[in-house]
GROMACS .gro file of C-alpha atoms in nm:
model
  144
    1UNK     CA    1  -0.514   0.120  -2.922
    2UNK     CA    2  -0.387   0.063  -2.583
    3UNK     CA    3  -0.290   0.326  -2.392
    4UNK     CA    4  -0.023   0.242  -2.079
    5UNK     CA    5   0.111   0.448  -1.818
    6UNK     CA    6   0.314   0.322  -1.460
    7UNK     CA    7   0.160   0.625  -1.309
    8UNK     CA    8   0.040   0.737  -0.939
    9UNK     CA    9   0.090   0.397  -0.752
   10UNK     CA   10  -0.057   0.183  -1.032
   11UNK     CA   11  -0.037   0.023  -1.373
   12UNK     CA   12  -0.329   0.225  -1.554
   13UNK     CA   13  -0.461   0.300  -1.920
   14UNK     CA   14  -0.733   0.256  -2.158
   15UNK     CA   15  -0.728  -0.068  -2.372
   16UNK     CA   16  -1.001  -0.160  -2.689
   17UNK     CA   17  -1.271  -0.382  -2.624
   18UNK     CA   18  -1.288  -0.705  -2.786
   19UNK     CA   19  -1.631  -0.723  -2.917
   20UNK     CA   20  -1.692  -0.365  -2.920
   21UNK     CA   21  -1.481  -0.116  -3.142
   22UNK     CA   22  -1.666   0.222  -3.004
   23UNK     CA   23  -1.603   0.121  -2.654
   24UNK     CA   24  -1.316   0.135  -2.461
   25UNK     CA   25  -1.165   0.019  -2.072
   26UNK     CA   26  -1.021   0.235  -1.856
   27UNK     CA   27  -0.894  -0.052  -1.639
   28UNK     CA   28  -0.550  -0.010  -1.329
   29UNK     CA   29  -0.329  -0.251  -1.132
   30UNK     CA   30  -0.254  -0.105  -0.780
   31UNK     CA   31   0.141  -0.179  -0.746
   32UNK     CA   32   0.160  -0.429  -0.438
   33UNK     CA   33  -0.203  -0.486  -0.334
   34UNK     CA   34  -0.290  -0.526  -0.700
   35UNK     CA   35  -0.685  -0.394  -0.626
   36UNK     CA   36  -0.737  -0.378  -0.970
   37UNK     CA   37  -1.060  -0.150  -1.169
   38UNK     CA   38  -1.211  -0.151  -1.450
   39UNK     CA   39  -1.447   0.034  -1.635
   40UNK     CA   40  -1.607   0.159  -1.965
   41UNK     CA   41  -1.545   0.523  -2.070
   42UNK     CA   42  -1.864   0.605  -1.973
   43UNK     CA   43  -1.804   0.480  -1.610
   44UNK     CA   44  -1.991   0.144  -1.644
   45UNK     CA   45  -1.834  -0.151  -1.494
   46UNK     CA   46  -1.652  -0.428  -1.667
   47UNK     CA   47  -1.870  -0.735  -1.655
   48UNK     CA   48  -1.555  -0.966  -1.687
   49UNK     CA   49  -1.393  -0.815  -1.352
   50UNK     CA   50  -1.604  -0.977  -1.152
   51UNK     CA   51  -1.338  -1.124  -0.886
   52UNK     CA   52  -1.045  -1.169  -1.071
   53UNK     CA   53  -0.916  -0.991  -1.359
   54UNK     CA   54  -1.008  -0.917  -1.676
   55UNK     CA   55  -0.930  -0.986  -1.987
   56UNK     CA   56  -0.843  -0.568  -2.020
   57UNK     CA   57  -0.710  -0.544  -1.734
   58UNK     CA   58  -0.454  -0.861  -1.906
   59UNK     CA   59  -0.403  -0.641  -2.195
   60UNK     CA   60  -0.310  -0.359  -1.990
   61UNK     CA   61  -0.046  -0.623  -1.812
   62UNK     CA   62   0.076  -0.691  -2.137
   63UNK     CA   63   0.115  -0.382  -2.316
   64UNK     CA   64   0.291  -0.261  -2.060
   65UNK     CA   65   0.518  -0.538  -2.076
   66UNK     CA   66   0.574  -0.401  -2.452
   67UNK     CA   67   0.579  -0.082  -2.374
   68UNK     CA   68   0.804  -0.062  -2.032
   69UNK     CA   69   0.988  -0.406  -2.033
   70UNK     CA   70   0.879  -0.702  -1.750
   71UNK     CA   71   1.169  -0.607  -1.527
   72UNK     CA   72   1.033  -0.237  -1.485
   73UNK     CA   73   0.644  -0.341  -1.509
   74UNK     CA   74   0.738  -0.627  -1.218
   75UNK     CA   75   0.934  -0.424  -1.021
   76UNK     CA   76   0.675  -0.120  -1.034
   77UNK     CA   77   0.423  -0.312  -0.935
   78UNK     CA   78   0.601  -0.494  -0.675
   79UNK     CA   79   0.524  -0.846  -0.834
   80UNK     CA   80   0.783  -1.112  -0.717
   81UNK     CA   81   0.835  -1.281  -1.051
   82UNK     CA   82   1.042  -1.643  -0.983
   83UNK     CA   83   1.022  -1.747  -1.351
   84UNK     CA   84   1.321  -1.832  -1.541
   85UNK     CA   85   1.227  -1.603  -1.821
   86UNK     CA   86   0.919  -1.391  -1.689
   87UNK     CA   87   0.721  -1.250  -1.912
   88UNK     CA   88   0.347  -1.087  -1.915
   89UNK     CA   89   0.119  -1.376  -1.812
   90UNK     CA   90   0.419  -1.463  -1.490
   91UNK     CA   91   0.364  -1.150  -1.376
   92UNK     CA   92  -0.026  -1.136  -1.406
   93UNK     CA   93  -0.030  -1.464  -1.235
   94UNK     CA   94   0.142  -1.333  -0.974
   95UNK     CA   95  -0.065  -1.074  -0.938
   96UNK     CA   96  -0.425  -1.308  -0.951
   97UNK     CA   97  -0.234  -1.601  -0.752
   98UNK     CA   98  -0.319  -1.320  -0.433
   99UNK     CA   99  -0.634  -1.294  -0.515
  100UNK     CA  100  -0.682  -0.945  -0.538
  101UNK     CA  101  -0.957  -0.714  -0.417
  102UNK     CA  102  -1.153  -0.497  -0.671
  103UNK     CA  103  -1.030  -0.122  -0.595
  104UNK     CA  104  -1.162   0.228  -0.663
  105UNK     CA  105  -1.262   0.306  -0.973
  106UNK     CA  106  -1.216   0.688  -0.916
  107UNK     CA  107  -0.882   0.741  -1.106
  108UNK     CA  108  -1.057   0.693  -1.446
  109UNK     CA  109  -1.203   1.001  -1.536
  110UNK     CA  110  -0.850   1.107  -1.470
  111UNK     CA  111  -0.705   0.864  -1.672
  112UNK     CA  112  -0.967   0.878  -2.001
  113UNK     CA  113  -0.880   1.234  -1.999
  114UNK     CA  114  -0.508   1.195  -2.052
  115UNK     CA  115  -0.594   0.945  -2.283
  116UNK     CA  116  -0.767   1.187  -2.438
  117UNK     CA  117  -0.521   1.435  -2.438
  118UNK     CA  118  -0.289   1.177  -2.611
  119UNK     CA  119  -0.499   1.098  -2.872
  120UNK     CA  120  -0.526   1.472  -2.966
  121UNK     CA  121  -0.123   1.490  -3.052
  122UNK     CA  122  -0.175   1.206  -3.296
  123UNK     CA  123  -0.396   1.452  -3.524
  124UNK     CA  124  -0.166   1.708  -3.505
  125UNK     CA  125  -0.016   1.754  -3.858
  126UNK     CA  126   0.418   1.667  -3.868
  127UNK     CA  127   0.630   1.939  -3.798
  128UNK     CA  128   0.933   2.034  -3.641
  129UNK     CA  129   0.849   2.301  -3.465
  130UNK     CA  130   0.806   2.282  -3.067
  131UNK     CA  131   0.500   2.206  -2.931
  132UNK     CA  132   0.511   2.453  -2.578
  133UNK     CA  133   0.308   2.223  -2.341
  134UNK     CA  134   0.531   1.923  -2.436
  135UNK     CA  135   0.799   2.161  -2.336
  136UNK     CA  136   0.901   1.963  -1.937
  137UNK     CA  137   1.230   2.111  -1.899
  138UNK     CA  138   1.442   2.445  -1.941
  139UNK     CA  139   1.584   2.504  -2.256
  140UNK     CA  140   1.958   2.458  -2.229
  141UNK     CA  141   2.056   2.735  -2.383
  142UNK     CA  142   2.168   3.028  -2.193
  143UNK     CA  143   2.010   3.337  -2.237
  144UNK     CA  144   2.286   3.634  -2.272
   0.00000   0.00000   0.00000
């Protein structure tokens, strides 16, 4: 159930825990320092960050891989990738080869609650009609 966004100067979402299926990470990449966070959604640290990152914080990597392709997840994050065909783990040990500080964990009560907000359009029942606060841009219709 990961969710991935390349959002305010990081790679951030939520990602499943592995042994847990009631808890969830909010975890984030900072693009170029790579301070990376991670945390449960009730603000309790991940005990597998400790250092280096963890494995959510490697989900996160590679979702967004699936999600945005390597070229725009690397390049957001400012990750010099030199393999031949990069790919998820290249540019996550890119990332860890600098040895990364742990960063602020602030952004993920932020984060949960788009999350959140996400999850709440999936129980929506299917229709066609708009949905107003989906609605970004000006119609392009001219009104007479």
């Amino acid at each position: 159930m990961p969710f991935v966004e390349l959002a305010d100067g990081r790679l951030q979402g939520v990602v499943s825990s592995g042994s847990d299926i009631g808890r969830v990470y909010v975890s984030s990449v900072e693009a170029g320092t790579y301070a990376f966070a991670c945390s449960t959604n009730n603000n309790r640290p991940c005990g597998g960050a400790r250092g280096t990152f963890c494995n959510h914080i490697r989900a996160l990597v590679g979702e967004a891989v699936l999600q945005y392709g390597v070229e725009r997840v690397a390049r957001y994050l400012k990750a010099e990738v030199d393999a031949e065909e990069p790919d998820a783990d290249s540019v996550t040990a890119v990332m860890a080869a600098t040895r990364p500080a742990q960063g602020d964990r602030s952004a993920a009560a932020q984060v949960f609650s788009r999350f959140l907000r996400h999850l709440a359009y999936l129980e929506l029942d299917p229709t066609t009609d708009p949905l107003p606060e989906m609605q970004w841009f000006p119609t392009t219709r001219a009104a007479a």
